[in-house]
mmCIF file of C-alpha atoms in Angstrom:
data_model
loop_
_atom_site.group_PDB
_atom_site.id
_atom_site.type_symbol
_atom_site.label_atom_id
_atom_site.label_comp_id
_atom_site.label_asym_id
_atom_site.label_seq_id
_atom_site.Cartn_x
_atom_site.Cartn_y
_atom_site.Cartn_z
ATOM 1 C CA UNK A 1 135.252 113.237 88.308
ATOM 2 C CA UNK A 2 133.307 110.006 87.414
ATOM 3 C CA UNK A 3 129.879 111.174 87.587
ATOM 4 C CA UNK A 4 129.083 111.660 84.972
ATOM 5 C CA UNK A 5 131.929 110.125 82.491
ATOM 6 C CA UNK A 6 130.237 108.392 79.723
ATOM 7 C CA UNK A 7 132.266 106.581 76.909
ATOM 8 C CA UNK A 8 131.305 104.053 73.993
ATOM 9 C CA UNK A 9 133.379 101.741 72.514
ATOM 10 C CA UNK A 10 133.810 101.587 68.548
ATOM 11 C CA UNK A 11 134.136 97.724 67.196
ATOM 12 C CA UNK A 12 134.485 97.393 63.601
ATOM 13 C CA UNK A 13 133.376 101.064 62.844
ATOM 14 C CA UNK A 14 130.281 100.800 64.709
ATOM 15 C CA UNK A 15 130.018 102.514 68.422
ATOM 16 C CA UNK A 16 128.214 100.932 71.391
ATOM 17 C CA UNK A 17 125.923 102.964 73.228
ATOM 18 C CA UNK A 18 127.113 104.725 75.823
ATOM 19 C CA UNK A 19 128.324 103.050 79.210
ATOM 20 C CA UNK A 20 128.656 105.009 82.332
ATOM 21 C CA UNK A 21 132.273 105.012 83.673
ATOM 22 C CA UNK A 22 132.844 104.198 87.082
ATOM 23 C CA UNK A 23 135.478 102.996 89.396
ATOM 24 C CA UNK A 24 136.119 99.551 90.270
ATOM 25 C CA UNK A 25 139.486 98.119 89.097
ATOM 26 C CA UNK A 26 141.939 98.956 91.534
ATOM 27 C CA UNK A 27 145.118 99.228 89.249
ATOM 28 C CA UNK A 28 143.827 102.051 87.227
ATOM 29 C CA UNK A 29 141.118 103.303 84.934
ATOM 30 C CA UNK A 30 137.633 101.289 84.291
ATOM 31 C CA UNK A 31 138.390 100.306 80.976
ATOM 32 C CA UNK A 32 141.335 98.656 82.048
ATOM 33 C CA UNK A 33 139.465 95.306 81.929
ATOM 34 C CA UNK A 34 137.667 95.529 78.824
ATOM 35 C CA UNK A 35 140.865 96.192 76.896
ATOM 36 C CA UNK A 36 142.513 93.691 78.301
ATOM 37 C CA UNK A 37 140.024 91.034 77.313
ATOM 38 C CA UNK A 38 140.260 92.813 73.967
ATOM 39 C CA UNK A 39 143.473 92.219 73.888
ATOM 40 C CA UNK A 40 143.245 88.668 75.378
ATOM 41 C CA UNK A 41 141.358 87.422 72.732
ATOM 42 C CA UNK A 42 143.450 88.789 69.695
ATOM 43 C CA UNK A 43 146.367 86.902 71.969
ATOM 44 C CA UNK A 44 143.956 83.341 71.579
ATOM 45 C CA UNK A 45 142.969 83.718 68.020
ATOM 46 C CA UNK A 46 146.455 84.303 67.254
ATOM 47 C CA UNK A 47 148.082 80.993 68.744
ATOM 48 C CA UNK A 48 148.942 78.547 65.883
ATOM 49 C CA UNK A 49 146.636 76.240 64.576
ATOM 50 C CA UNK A 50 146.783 72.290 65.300
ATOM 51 C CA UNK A 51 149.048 72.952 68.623
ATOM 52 C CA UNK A 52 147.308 71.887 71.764
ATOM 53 C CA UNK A 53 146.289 69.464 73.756
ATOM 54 C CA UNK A 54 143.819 66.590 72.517
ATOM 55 C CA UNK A 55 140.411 66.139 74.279
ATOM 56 C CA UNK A 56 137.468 64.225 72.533
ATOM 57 C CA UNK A 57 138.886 65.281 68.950
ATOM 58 C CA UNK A 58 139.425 69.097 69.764
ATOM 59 C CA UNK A 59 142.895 70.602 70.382
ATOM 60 C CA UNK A 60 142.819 73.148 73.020
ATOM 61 C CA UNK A 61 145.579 74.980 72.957
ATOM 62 C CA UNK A 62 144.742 77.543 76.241
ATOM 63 C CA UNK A 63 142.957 77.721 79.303
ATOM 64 C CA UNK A 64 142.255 81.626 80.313
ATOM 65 C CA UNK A 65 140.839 83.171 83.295
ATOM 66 C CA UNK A 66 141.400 87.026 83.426
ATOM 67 C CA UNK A 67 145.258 87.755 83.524
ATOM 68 C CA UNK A 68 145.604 84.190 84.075
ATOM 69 C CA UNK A 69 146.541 81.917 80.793
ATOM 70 C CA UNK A 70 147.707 78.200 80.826
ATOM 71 C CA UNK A 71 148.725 77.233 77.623
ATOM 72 C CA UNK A 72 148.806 73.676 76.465
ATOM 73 C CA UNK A 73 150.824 71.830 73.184
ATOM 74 C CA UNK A 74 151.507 68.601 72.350
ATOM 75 C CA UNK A 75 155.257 68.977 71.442
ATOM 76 C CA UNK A 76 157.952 71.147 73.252
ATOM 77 C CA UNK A 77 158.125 72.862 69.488
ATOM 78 C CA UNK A 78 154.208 73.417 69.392
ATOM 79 C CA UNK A 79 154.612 74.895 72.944
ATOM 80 C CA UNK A 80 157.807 76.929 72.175
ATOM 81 C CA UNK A 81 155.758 78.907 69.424
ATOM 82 C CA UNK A 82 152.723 79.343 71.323
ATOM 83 C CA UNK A 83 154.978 80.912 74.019
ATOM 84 C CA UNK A 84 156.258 82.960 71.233
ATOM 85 C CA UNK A 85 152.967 83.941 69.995
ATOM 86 C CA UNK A 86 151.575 85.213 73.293
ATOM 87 C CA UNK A 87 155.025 87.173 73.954
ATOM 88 C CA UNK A 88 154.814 88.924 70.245
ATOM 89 C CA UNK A 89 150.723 89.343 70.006
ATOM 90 C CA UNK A 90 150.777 90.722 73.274
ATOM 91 C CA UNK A 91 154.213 93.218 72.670
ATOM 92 C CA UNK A 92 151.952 94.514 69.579
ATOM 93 C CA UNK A 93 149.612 95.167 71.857
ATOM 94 C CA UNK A 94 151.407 96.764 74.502
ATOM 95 C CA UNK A 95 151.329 93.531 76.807
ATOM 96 C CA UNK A 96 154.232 92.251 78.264
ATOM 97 C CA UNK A 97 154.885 88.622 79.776
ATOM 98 C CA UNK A 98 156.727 88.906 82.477
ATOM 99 C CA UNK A 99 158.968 86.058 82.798
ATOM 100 C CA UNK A 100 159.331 86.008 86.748
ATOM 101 C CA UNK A 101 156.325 84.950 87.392
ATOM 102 C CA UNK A 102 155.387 82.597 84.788
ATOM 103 C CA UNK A 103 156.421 78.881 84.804
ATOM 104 C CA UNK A 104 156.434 75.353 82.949
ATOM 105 C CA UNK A 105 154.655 72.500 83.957
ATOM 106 C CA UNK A 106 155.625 69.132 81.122
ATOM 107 C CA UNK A 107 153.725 66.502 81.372
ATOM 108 C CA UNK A 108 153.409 63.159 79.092
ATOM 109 C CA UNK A 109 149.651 60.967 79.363
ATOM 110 C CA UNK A 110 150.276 57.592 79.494
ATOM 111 C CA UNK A 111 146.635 56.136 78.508
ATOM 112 C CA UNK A 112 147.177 53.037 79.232
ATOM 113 C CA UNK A 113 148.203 53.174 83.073
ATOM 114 C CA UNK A 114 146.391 56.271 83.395
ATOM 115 C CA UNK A 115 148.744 58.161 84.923
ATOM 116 C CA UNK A 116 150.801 61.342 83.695
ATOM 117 C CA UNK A 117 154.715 60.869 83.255
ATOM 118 C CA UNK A 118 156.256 65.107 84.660
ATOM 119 C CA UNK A 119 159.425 65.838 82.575
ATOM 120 C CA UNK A 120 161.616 68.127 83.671
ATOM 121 C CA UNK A 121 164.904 68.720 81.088
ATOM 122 C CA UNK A 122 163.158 70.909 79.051
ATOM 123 C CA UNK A 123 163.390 74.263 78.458
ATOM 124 C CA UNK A 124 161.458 76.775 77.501
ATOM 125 C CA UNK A 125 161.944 80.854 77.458
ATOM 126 C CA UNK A 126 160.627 83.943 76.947
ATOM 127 C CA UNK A 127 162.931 86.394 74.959
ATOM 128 C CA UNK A 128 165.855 84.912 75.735
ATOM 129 C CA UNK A 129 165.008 84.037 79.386
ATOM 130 C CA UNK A 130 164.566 80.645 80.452
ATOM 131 C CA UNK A 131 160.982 80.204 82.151
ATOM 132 C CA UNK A 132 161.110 78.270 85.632
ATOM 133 C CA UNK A 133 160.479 74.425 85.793
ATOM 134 C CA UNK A 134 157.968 73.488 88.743
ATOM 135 C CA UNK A 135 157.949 70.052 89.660
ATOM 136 C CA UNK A 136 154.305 68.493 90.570
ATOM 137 C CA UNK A 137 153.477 68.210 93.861
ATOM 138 C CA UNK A 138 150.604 66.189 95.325
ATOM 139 C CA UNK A 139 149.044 69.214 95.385
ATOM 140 C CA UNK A 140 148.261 72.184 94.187
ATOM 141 C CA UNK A 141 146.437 75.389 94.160
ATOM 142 C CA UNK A 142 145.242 77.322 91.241
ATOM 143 C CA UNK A 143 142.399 80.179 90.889
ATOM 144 C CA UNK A 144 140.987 79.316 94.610
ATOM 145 C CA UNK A 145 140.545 75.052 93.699
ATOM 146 C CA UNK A 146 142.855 72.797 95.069
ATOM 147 C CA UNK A 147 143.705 69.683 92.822
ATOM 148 C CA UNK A 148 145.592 66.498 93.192
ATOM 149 C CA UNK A 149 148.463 64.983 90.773
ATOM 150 C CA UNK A 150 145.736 62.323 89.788
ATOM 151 C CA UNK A 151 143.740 65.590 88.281
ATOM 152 C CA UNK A 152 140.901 65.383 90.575
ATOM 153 C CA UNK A 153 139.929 68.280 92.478
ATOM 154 C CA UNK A 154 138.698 69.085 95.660
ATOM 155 C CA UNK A 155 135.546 71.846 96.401
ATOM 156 C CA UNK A 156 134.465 72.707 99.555
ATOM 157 C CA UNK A 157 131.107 73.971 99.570
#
């Protein structure tokens, strides 16, 4: 059926040239990916300005890796309506957060003892239903790299 499938994509009125459709994403069609992305990045550009986390003068305000997204504020507000954000963006666009399997790290820098101080009274929730608290752990896996409470990670090569 895929042999010879051939689609473009239009962006801003203009269409791509066309791209051969294959199969290769296990949960469904080939375009899957690509729309999600699409869809991914209206979710980013949406989140409110000045909420994040300070590095070197920039605030970023999300880490994302294909279906995976971290987000990061400096206030429990400023993280409440990023949450909020990505759960209406992404209902716009058909996406749904699913509350079961996403969770809430807090953490507080303290600069001068470098160290990070976990807080775990708040709450945070995603139409209505409270997301899950983790505690930290010494460590931790996340997208294949294990890290460390100190926030050093470990590679094996």
């Amino acid at each position: 059926m895929y042999e010879t499938a051939h689609t473009t994509l239009a962006v801003n009125t203009q269409n791509s040239q066309p791209v051969k459709v294959g199969r290769g994403v296990r949960q469904g069609d080939p375009l899957s990916p690509i729309l999600f992305n699409m869809a991914m990045d209206l979710i980013l550009a949406s989140l409110p300005q000045g909420v994040g986390y300070g590095l070197e003068g920039e605030k970023i305000a999300a880490l994302a890796y294909a279906d995976d997204l971290i987000l990061l504020a400096g206030s429990k507000v400023g993280m409440q309506e990023s949450i909020d954000t990505v759960v209406g963006v992404g209902e716009m666009l058909g996406l749904r957060v699913n509350s079961g399997k996403s969770s809430v790290l807090s953490m507080v820098p303290d600069g001068k003892r470098k160290k990070h101080h976990y807080l775990t009274g708040r709450a945070y929730s995603v139409r209505g239903s409270k997301l899950r608290q983790v505690a930290c752990v010494e460590r931790w896996r996340y997208l294949g790299i294990d890290f460390e409470s100190s926030g050093s990670s470990m590679i094996e090569l």
